[in-house]
PDB file of C-alpha atoms in Angstrom:
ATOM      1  CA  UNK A 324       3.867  -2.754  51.139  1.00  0.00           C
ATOM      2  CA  UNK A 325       4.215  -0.335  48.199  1.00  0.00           C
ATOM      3  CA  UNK A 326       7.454   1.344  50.239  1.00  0.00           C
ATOM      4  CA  UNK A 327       8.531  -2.308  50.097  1.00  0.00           C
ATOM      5  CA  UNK A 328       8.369  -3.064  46.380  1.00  0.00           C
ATOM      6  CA  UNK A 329      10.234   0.051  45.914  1.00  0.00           C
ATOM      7  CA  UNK A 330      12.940  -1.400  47.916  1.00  0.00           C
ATOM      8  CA  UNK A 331      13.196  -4.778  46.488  1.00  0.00           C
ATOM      9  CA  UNK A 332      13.980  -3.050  42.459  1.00  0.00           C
ATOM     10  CA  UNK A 333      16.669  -1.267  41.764  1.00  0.00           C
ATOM     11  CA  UNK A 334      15.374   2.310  40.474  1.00  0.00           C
ATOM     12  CA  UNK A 335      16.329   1.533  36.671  1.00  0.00           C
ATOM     13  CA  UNK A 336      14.200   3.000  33.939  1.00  0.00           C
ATOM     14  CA  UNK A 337      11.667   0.621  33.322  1.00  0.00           C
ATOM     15  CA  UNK A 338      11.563  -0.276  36.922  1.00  0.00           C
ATOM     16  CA  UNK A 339      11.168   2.827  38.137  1.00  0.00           C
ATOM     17  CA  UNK A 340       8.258   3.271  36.201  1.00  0.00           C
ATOM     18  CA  UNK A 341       6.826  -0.039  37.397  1.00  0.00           C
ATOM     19  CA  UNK A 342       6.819   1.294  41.011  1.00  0.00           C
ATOM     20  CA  UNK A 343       5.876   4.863  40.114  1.00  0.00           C
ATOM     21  CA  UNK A 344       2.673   3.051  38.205  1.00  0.00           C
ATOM     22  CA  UNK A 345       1.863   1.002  41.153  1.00  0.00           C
ATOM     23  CA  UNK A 346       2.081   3.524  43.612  1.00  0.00           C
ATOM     24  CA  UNK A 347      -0.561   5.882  41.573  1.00  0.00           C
ATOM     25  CA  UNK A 348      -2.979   2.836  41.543  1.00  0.00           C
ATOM     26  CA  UNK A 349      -2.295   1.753  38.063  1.00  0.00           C
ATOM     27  CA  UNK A 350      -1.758  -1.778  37.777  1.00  0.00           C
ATOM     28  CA  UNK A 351      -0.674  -2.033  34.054  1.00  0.00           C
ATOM     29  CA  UNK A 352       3.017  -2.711  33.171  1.00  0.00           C
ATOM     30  CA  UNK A 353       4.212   0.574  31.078  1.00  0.00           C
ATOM     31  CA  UNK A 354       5.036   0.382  27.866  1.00  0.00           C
ATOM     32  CA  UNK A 355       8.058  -1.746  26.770  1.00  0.00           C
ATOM     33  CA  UNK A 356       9.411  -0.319  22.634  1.00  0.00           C
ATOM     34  CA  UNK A 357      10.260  -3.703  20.299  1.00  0.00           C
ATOM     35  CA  UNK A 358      13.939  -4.509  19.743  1.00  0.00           C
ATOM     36  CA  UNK A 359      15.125  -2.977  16.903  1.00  0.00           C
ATOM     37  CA  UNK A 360      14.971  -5.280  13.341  1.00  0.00           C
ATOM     38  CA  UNK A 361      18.109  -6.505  12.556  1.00  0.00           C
ATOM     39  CA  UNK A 362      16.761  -6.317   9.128  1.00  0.00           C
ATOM     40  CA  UNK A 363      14.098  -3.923   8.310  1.00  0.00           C
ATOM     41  CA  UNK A 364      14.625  -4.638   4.562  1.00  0.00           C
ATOM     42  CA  UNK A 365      14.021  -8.212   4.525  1.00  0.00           C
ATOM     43  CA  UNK A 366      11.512  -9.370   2.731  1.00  0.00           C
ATOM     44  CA  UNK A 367      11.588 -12.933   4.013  1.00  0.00           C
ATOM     45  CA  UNK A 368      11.628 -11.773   7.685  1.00  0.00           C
ATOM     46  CA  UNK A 369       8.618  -9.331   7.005  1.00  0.00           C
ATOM     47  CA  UNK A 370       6.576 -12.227   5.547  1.00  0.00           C
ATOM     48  CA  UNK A 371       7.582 -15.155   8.323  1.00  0.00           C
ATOM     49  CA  UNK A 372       6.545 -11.763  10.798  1.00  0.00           C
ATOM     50  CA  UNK A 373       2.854 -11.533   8.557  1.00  0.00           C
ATOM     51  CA  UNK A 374       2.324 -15.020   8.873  1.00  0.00           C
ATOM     52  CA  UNK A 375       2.973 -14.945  12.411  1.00  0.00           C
ATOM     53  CA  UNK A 376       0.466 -12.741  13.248  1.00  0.00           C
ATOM     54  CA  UNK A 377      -1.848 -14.540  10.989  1.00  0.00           C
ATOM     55  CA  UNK A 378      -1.784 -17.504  13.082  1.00  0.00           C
ATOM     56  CA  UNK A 379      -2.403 -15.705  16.351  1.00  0.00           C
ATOM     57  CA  UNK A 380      -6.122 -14.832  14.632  1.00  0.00           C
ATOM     58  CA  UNK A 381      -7.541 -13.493  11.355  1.00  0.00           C
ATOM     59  CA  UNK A 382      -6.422  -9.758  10.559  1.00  0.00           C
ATOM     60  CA  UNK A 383      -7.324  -6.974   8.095  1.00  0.00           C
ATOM     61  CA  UNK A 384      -4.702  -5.182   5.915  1.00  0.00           C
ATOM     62  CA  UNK A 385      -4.623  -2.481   7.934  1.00  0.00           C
ATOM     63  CA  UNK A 386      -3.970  -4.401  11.379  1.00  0.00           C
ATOM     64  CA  UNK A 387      -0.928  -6.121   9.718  1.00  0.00           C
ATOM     65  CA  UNK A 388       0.414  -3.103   8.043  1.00  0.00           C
ATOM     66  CA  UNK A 389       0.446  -1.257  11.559  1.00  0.00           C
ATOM     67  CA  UNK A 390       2.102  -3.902  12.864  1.00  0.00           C
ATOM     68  CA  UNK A 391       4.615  -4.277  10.648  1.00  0.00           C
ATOM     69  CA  UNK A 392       5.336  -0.471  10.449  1.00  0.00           C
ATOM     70  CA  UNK A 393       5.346  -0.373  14.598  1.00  0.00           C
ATOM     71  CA  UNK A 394       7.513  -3.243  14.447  1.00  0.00           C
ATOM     72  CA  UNK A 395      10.171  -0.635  12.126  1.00  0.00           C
ATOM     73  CA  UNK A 396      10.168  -2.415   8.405  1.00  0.00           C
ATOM     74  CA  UNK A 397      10.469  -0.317   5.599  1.00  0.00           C
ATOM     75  CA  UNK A 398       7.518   0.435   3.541  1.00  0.00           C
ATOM     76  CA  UNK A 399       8.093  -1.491   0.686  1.00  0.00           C
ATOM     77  CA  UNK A 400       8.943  -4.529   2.721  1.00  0.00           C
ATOM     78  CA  UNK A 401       5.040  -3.901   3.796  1.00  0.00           C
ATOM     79  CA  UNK A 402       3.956  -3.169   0.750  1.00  0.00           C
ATOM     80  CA  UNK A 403       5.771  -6.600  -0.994  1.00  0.00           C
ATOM     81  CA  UNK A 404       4.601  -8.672   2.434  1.00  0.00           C
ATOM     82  CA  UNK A 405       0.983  -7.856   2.142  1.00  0.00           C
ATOM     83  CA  UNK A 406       0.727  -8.210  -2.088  1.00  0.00           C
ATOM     84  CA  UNK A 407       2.564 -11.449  -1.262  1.00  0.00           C
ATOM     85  CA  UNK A 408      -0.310 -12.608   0.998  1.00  0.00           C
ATOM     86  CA  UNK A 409      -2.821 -10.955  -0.608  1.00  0.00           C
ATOM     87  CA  UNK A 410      -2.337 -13.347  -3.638  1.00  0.00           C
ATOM     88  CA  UNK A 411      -1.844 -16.532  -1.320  1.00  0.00           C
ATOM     89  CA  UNK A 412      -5.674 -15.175  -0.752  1.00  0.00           C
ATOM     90  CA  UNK A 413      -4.501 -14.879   3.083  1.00  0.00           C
ATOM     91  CA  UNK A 414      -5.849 -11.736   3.705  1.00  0.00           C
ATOM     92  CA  UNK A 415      -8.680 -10.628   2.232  1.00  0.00           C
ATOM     93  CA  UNK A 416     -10.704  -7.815   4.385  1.00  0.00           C
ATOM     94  CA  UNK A 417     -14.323  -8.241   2.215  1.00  0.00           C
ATOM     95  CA  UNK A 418     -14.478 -11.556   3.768  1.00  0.00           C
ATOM     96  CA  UNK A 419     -13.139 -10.350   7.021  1.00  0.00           C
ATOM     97  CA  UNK A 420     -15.548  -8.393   7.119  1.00  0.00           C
ATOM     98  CA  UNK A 421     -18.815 -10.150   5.927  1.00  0.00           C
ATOM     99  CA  UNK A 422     -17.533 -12.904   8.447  1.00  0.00           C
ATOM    100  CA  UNK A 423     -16.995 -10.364  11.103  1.00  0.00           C
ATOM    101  CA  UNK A 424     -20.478  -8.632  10.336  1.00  0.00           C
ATOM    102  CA  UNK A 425     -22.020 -12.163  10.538  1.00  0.00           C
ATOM    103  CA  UNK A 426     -20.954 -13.631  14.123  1.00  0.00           C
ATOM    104  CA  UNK A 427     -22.071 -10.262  15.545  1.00  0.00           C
ATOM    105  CA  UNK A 428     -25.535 -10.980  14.238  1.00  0.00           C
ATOM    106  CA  UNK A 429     -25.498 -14.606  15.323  1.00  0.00           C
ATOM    107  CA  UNK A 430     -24.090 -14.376  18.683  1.00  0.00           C
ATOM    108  CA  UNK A 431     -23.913 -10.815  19.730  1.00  0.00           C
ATOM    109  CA  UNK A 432     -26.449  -8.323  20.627  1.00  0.00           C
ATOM    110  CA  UNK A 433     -25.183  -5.161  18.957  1.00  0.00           C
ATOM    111  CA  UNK A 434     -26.913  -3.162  16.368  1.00  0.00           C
ATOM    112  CA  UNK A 435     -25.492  -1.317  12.963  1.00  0.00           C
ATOM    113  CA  UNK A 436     -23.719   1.478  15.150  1.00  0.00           C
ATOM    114  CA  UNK A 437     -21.568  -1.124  16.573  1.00  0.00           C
ATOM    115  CA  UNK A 438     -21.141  -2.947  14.411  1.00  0.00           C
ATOM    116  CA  UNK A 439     -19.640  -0.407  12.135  1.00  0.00           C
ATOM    117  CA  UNK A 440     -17.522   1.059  15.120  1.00  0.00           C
ATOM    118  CA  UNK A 441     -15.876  -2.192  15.911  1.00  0.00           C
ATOM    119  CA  UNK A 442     -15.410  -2.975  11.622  1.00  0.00           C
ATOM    120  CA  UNK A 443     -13.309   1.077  12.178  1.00  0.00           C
ATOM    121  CA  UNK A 444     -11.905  -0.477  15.311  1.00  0.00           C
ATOM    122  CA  UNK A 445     -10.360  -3.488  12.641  1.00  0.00           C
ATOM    123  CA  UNK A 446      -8.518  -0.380  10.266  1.00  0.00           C
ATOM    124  CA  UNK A 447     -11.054  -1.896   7.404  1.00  0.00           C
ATOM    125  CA  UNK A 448     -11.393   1.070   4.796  1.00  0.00           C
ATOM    126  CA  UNK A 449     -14.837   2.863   4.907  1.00  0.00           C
ATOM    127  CA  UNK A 450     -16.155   2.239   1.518  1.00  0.00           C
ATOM    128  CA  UNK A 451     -15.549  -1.538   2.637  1.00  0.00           C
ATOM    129  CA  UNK A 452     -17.603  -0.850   5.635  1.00  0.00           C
ATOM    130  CA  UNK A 453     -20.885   0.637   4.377  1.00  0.00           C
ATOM    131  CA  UNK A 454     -20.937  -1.943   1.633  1.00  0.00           C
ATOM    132  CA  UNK A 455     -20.216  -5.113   4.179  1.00  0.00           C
ATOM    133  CA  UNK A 456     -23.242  -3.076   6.381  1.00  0.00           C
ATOM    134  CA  UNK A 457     -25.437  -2.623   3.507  1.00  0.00           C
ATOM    135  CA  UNK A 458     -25.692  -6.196   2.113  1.00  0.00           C
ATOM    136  CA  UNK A 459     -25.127  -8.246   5.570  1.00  0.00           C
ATOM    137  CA  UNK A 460     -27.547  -5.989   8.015  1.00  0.00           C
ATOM    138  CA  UNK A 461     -30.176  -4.675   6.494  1.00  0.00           C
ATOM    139  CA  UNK A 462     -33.143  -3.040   8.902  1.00  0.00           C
ATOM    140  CA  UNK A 463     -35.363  -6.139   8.904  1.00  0.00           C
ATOM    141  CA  UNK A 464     -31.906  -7.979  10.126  1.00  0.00           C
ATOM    142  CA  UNK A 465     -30.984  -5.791  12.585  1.00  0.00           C
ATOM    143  CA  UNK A 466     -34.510  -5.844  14.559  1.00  0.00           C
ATOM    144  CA  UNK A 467     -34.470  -9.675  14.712  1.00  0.00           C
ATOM    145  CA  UNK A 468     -31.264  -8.988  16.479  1.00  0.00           C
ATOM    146  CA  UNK A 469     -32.965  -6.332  19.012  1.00  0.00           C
ATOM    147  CA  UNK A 470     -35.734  -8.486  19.308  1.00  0.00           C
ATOM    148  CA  UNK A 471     -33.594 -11.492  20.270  1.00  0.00           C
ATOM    149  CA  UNK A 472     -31.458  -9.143  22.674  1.00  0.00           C
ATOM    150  CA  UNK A 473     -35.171  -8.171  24.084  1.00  0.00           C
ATOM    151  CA  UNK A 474     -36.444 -11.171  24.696  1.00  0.00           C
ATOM    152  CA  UNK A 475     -33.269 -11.981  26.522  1.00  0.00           C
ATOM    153  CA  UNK A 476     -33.233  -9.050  28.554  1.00  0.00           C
ATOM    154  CA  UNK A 477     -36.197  -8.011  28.853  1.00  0.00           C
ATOM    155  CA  UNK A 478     -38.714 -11.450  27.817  1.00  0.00           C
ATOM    156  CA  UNK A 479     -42.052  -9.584  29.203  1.00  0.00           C
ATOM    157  CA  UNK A 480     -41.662  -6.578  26.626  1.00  0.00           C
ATOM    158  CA  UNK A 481     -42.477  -8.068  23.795  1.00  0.00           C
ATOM    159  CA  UNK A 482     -45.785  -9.722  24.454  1.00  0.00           C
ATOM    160  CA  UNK A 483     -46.933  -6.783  27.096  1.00  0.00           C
ATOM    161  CA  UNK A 484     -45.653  -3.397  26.268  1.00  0.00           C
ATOM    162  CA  UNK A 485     -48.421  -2.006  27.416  1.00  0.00           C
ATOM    163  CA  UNK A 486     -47.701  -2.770  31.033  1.00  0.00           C
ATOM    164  CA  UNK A 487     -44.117  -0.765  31.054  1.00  0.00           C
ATOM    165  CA  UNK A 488     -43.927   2.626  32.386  1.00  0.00           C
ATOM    166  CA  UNK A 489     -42.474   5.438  30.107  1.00  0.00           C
ATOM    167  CA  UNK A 490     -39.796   5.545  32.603  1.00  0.00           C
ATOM    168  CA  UNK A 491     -39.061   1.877  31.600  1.00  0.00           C
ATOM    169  CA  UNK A 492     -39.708   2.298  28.145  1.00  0.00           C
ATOM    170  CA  UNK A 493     -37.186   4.910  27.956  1.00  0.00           C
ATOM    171  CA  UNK A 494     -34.513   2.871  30.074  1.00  0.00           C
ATOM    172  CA  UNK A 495     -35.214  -0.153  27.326  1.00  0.00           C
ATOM    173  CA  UNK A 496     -34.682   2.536  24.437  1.00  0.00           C
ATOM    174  CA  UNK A 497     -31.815   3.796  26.488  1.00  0.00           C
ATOM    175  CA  UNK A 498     -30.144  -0.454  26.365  1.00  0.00           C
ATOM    176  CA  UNK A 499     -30.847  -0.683  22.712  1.00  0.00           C
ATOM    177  CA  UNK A 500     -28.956   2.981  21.928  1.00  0.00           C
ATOM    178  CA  UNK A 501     -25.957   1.787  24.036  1.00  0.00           C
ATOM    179  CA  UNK A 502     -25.509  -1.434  21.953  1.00  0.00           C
ATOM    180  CA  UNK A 503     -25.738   0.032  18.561  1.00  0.00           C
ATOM    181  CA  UNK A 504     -29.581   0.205  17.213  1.00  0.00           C
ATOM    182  CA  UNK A 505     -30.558   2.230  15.114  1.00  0.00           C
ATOM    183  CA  UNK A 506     -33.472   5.126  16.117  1.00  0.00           C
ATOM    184  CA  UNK A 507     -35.721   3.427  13.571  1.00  0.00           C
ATOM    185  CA  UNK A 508     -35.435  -0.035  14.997  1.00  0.00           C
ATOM    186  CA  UNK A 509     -35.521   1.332  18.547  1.00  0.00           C
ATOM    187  CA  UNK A 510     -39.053   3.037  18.043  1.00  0.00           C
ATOM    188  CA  UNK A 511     -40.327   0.078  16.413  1.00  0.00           C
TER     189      UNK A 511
END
């Protein structure tokens, strides 16, 4: 079948790789560069670009400065773009983040570690991070949210620990590590 494919495409570039992906076992398209800008100066273009992306989902400065850099427009065309929608109040990464930090507590399972890994994940600056963290998940917070992932997963543990093996005990311990808890929640 593979032998087959190979036959069907012409053995350009891009193609090439395609078969040469598939053959290996990997399934994902390679890598395809954006056209060159026409205009990498243009203000206009780099805004209607922002705004774009903007209504795909809600972004951080950093996310939309990447883009806009991968996509080849010159610095201060990212640099006017973002001041531009940073006074529109379209970006604004505190809120991002507080908003961010909030729907993980609500509807997630995942404890501080996490949490902060996926905020890095979103290019927020650091100082932002341990602030958002500080005021939006405190300890007492984050073991509501272990508790609520517990009695989920595990609904016997709280009212009975006594009845769980160490061997169990640790494998719970070893759940709440892998979604972010902090060692002083987890030995509570």
């Amino acid at each position: 079948m593979r032998a087959a494919i190979g036959l069907i495409f012409s053995l350009e570039s891009v193609e090439f790789d395609f078969i040469s992906a598939c053959y290996h076992g990997n399934t994902r398209m390679p890598f395809r560069k954006a056209k060159p800008l026409k205009h990498p100066d243009s203000a206009e273009h780099g805004y209607s670009y922002a705004i774009f992306l903007l209504s795909l989902r809600l972004r951080t400065e950093g996310e939309i400065r990447e883009k806009m850099r991968g996509r080849g427009y010159d610095e201060s065309v990212v640099n006017q773009v973002l001041q531009q929608l940073f006074d529109l109040h379209y970006l604004d990464d505190q809120r991002f983040a507080e908003m961010l930090v909030d729907n993980f507590k609500r509807y997630k399972y995942y404890g501080y570690q996490s949490i902060k890994q996926r905020l890095f994940q979103k290019k927020l600056p650091k100082e932002l991070i341990a602030k958002v963290l500080e005021e939006q998940l405190p300890p007492e917070e984050e073991r509501t949210v272990a508790e609520r992932f517990l009695r989920k997963e595990f609904p016997k543990f709280l009212t009975d620990r006594e009845s769980f093996s160490y061997a169990q005990k640790q494998k719970i311990a070893q759940r709440l590590q892998a979604r972010g808890f902090r060692g002083q929640i987890i030995s509570k």
